[in-house]
PDB file of C-alpha atoms in Angstrom:
ATOM      1  CA  MET L 285     -39.210 -20.079 -13.381  1.00  0.00           C
ATOM      2  CA  ARG L 286     -36.958 -20.876 -10.495  1.00  0.00           C
ATOM      3  CA  PHE L 287     -35.855 -19.373  -7.227  1.00  0.00           C
ATOM      4  CA  GLU L 288     -32.190 -19.343  -6.216  1.00  0.00           C
ATOM      5  CA  THR L 289     -29.934 -17.737  -3.637  1.00  0.00           C
ATOM      6  CA  LYS L 290     -26.494 -16.303  -4.378  1.00  0.00           C
ATOM      7  CA  PHE L 291     -23.893 -16.221  -1.584  1.00  0.00           C
ATOM      8  CA  PHE L 292     -20.708 -14.131  -2.012  1.00  0.00           C
ATOM      9  CA  ASP L 293     -18.486 -11.492  -0.414  1.00  0.00           C
ATOM     10  CA  ASP L 294     -18.884  -8.046  -1.992  1.00  0.00           C
ATOM     11  CA  ARG L 295     -15.915  -5.849  -2.939  1.00  0.00           C
ATOM     12  CA  ASN L 296     -15.682  -4.604   0.678  1.00  0.00           C
ATOM     13  CA  GLY L 297     -15.483  -8.169   2.008  1.00  0.00           C
ATOM     14  CA  VAL L 298     -19.024  -8.086   3.435  1.00  0.00           C
ATOM     15  CA  PRO L 299     -20.862 -11.421   3.080  1.00  0.00           C
ATOM     16  CA  GLN L 300     -24.007 -11.015   0.933  1.00  0.00           C
ATOM     17  CA  THR L 301     -26.996 -13.319   0.562  1.00  0.00           C
ATOM     18  CA  ILE L 302     -29.180 -12.365  -2.376  1.00  0.00           C
ATOM     19  CA  PRO L 303     -32.382 -14.238  -3.266  1.00  0.00           C
ATOM     20  CA  ARG L 304     -33.069 -14.192  -7.018  1.00  0.00           C
ATOM     21  CA  LEU L 305     -35.990 -15.086  -9.226  1.00  0.00           C
ATOM     22  CA  ARG L 306     -35.062 -16.413 -12.685  1.00  0.00           C
ATOM     23  CA  ALA L 307     -37.583 -16.641 -15.521  1.00  0.00           C
ATOM     24  CA  ARG L 308     -36.563 -18.339 -18.765  1.00  0.00           C
ATOM     25  CA  PHE L 309     -38.503 -18.835 -21.990  1.00  0.00           C
ATOM     26  CA  GLY L 310     -37.263 -20.650 -25.066  1.00  0.00           C
ATOM     27  CA  VAL L 311     -38.426 -22.123 -28.350  1.00  0.00           C
ATOM     28  CA  ASN L 312     -36.864 -24.668 -30.670  1.00  0.00           C
ATOM     29  CA  HIS L 313     -37.766 -24.925 -34.344  1.00  0.00           C
ATOM     30  CA  PHE L 314     -36.815 -28.409 -35.421  1.00  0.00           C
ATOM     31  CA  LEU L 315     -35.781 -28.581 -39.061  1.00  0.00           C
ATOM     32  CA  ARG L 316     -37.137 -31.285 -41.325  1.00  0.00           C
ATOM     33  CA  GLN L 317     -34.742 -33.947 -42.531  1.00  0.00           C
ATOM     34  CA  THR L 318     -35.391 -35.283 -46.009  1.00  0.00           C
ATOM     35  CA  LYS L 319     -32.263 -37.337 -46.668  1.00  0.00           C
ATOM     36  CA  GLU L 320     -32.080 -40.963 -45.603  1.00  0.00           C
ATOM     37  CA  LYS L 321     -28.582 -40.442 -44.165  1.00  0.00           C
ATOM     38  CA  PRO L 322     -28.405 -36.753 -43.166  1.00  0.00           C
ATOM     39  CA  LEU L 323     -25.146 -34.989 -42.335  1.00  0.00           C
ATOM     40  CA  PHE L 324     -26.506 -33.803 -38.937  1.00  0.00           C
ATOM     41  CA  LEU L 325     -29.063 -35.447 -36.642  1.00  0.00           C
ATOM     42  CA  ALA L 326     -32.144 -33.559 -35.323  1.00  0.00           C
ATOM     43  CA  PRO L 327     -31.022 -30.067 -36.407  1.00  0.00           C
ATOM     44  CA  ASN L 328     -32.880 -27.113 -34.945  1.00  0.00           C
ATOM     45  CA  ILE L 329     -32.789 -23.369 -34.652  1.00  0.00           C
ATOM     46  CA  GLY L 330     -33.666 -22.125 -31.218  1.00  0.00           C
ATOM     47  CA  TYR L 331     -33.731 -19.101 -29.009  1.00  0.00           C
ATOM     48  CA  TYR L 332     -34.229 -18.366 -25.374  1.00  0.00           C
ATOM     49  CA  THR L 333     -34.564 -15.291 -23.274  1.00  0.00           C
ATOM     50  CA  GLU L 334     -33.976 -14.973 -19.569  1.00  0.00           C
ATOM     51  CA  LEU L 335     -34.814 -12.324 -16.988  1.00  0.00           C
ATOM     52  CA  MET L 336     -33.368 -12.344 -13.494  1.00  0.00           C
ATOM     53  CA  LEU L 337     -34.588 -10.229 -10.571  1.00  0.00           C
ATOM     54  CA  LYS L 338     -32.636  -9.851  -7.318  1.00  0.00           C
ATOM     55  CA  PHE L 339     -33.963  -9.034  -3.879  1.00  0.00           C
ATOM     56  CA  ALA L 340     -30.897  -7.675  -2.096  1.00  0.00           C
ATOM     57  CA  SER L 341     -30.741  -5.560   1.037  1.00  0.00           C
ATOM     58  CA  LYS L 342     -31.169  -1.825   0.355  1.00  0.00           C
ATOM     59  CA  ASP L 343     -27.611  -1.055   1.511  1.00  0.00           C
ATOM     60  CA  TYR L 344     -26.210  -3.317  -1.234  1.00  0.00           C
ATOM     61  CA  ALA L 345     -28.577  -2.653  -4.180  1.00  0.00           C
ATOM     62  CA  GLU L 346     -31.853  -0.769  -4.362  1.00  0.00           C
ATOM     63  CA  GLU L 347     -32.923  -2.012  -7.804  1.00  0.00           C
ATOM     64  CA  HIS L 348     -34.501  -5.427  -8.326  1.00  0.00           C
ATOM     65  CA  PHE L 349     -33.437  -5.838 -11.980  1.00  0.00           C
ATOM     66  CA  ASP L 350     -30.371  -8.070 -12.241  1.00  0.00           C
ATOM     67  CA  LEU L 351     -29.933  -9.206 -15.832  1.00  0.00           C
ATOM     68  CA  PHE L 352     -31.560  -9.856 -19.187  1.00  0.00           C
ATOM     69  CA  ARG L 353     -30.105 -12.431 -21.591  1.00  0.00           C
ATOM     70  CA  LEU L 354     -31.050 -13.393 -25.148  1.00  0.00           C
ATOM     71  CA  SER L 355     -29.585 -16.216 -27.220  1.00  0.00           C
ATOM     72  CA  VAL L 356     -30.148 -17.464 -30.784  1.00  0.00           C
ATOM     73  CA  TYR L 357     -28.441 -20.638 -31.942  1.00  0.00           C
ATOM     74  CA  TYR L 358     -28.293 -23.637 -34.286  1.00  0.00           C
ATOM     75  CA  THR L 359     -27.744 -27.072 -32.776  1.00  0.00           C
ATOM     76  CA  ALA L 360     -27.606 -30.599 -34.155  1.00  0.00           C
ATOM     77  CA  GLY L 361     -26.149 -34.009 -33.497  1.00  0.00           C
ATOM     78  CA  ILE L 362     -23.016 -35.278 -35.179  1.00  0.00           C
ATOM     79  CA  THR L 363     -23.654 -38.731 -33.672  1.00  0.00           C
ATOM     80  CA  PRO L 364     -26.289 -39.799 -31.109  1.00  0.00           C
ATOM     81  CA  ASN L 365     -23.664 -39.078 -28.388  1.00  0.00           C
ATOM     82  CA  ILE L 366     -22.079 -35.869 -29.749  1.00  0.00           C
ATOM     83  CA  HIS L 367     -24.014 -32.626 -30.271  1.00  0.00           C
ATOM     84  CA  PHE L 368     -22.799 -29.150 -31.173  1.00  0.00           C
ATOM     85  CA  LEU L 369     -24.238 -25.699 -30.738  1.00  0.00           C
ATOM     86  CA  ALA L 370     -23.283 -22.451 -32.504  1.00  0.00           C
ATOM     87  CA  GLY L 371     -24.962 -19.099 -32.049  1.00  0.00           C
ATOM     88  CA  ILE L 372     -24.872 -15.650 -30.524  1.00  0.00           C
ATOM     89  CA  ILE L 373     -25.622 -14.468 -27.007  1.00  0.00           C
ATOM     90  CA  GLY L 374     -26.212 -11.030 -25.543  1.00  0.00           C
ATOM     91  CA  GLN L 375     -26.595 -10.012 -21.926  1.00  0.00           C
ATOM     92  CA  MET L 376     -27.319  -6.786 -20.078  1.00  0.00           C
ATOM     93  CA  GLN L 377     -26.639  -6.706 -16.332  1.00  0.00           C
ATOM     94  CA  LEU L 378     -27.223  -3.875 -13.855  1.00  0.00           C
ATOM     95  CA  ARG L 379     -24.338  -3.095 -11.514  1.00  0.00           C
ATOM     96  CA  ALA L 380     -24.971  -2.997  -7.768  1.00  0.00           C
ATOM     97  CA  ASN L 381     -24.732   0.833  -7.813  1.00  0.00           C
ATOM     98  CA  GLY L 382     -27.945   0.923  -9.903  1.00  0.00           C
ATOM     99  CA  ASN L 383     -26.460   3.474 -12.333  1.00  0.00           C
ATOM    100  CA  GLN L 384     -24.530   1.394 -14.865  1.00  0.00           C
ATOM    101  CA  PHE L 385     -25.207  -1.573 -17.132  1.00  0.00           C
ATOM    102  CA  ASP L 386     -22.619  -4.076 -18.260  1.00  0.00           C
ATOM    103  CA  VAL L 387     -23.359  -5.379 -21.757  1.00  0.00           C
ATOM    104  CA  TYR L 388     -21.868  -8.636 -22.989  1.00  0.00           C
ATOM    105  CA  TYR L 389     -22.353 -10.131 -26.441  1.00  0.00           C
ATOM    106  CA  GLY L 390     -20.643 -12.456 -28.830  1.00  0.00           C
ATOM    107  CA  PRO L 391     -20.498 -15.909 -30.314  1.00  0.00           C
ATOM    108  CA  MET L 392     -21.091 -19.110 -28.420  1.00  0.00           C
ATOM    109  CA  VAL L 393     -19.860 -22.516 -29.491  1.00  0.00           C
ATOM    110  CA  SER L 394     -20.300 -25.758 -27.628  1.00  0.00           C
ATOM    111  CA  VAL L 395     -19.612 -29.430 -28.234  1.00  0.00           C
ATOM    112  CA  LYS L 396     -21.244 -31.852 -25.832  1.00  0.00           C
ATOM    113  CA  TYR L 397     -20.611 -35.564 -25.364  1.00  0.00           C
ATOM    114  CA  SER L 398     -23.320 -37.585 -23.590  1.00  0.00           C
ATOM    115  CA  ILE L 399     -22.631 -41.085 -22.308  1.00  0.00           C
ATOM    116  CA  LYS L 400     -26.285 -41.977 -22.808  1.00  0.00           C
ATOM    117  CA  PRO L 401     -27.269 -41.141 -26.433  1.00  0.00           C
ATOM    118  CA  LYS L 402     -29.660 -38.202 -26.820  1.00  0.00           C
ATOM    119  CA  GLU L 403     -32.103 -37.671 -29.644  1.00  0.00           C
ATOM    120  CA  ARG L 404     -31.834 -33.861 -29.651  1.00  0.00           C
ATOM    121  CA  GLU L 405     -30.722 -30.802 -27.685  1.00  0.00           C
ATOM    122  CA  THR L 406     -33.175 -28.149 -26.491  1.00  0.00           C
ATOM    123  CA  PHE L 407     -32.963 -24.583 -25.169  1.00  0.00           C
ATOM    124  CA  ASP L 408     -32.970 -25.732 -21.550  1.00  0.00           C
ATOM    125  CA  SER L 409     -29.727 -27.602 -22.248  1.00  0.00           C
ATOM    126  CA  VAL L 410     -28.033 -24.241 -22.835  1.00  0.00           C
ATOM    127  CA  ASP L 411     -26.490 -22.624 -19.768  1.00  0.00           C
ATOM    128  CA  GLY L 412     -25.374 -19.047 -20.251  1.00  0.00           C
ATOM    129  CA  GLY L 413     -23.347 -19.085 -17.034  1.00  0.00           C
ATOM    130  CA  ALA L 414     -24.708 -15.895 -15.471  1.00  0.00           C
ATOM    131  CA  ASP L 415     -22.197 -16.159 -12.663  1.00  0.00           C
TER     132      ASP L 415
END
C-alpha cells in the first residue's frame, strides 16, 4: 500500500490536489529450469492487481473509487542484464463525473536493460502507468 498525491489542472483550468491510496497485490510463479543451459533465465508467470481510491473535493468528484487494474504476464531473462515481459493488462477507471467508466485492455510488452545484473524480475517491477 502507498499514499500519493496527484496535482493537475482539470478541464476547466482549476488546479486540483487529490490524495490517493494505492493498494497492490501480486504473485510470481517461478518456473523450474531443468536444462543446464536454458534458453531463458529465471522464467516466471506472474499477476498483479491494483486498486486505487481517490479523496477529491466533493465539487470535483463525489466517488472515492478511482481505478482497478489487473495484469497477467510471462517474464524471463535473456541475459543477466536484459529481461523481457509479455502479457495482458486490463484497467477500469471511473470518470470524475461518477457516471462513466473508461475500460482499457490489451497486450503489454517490455524489454528492460539493467546496468547491474538482476537475477529475476517480479510483479513490483511492472509499472502500469496509471497516469
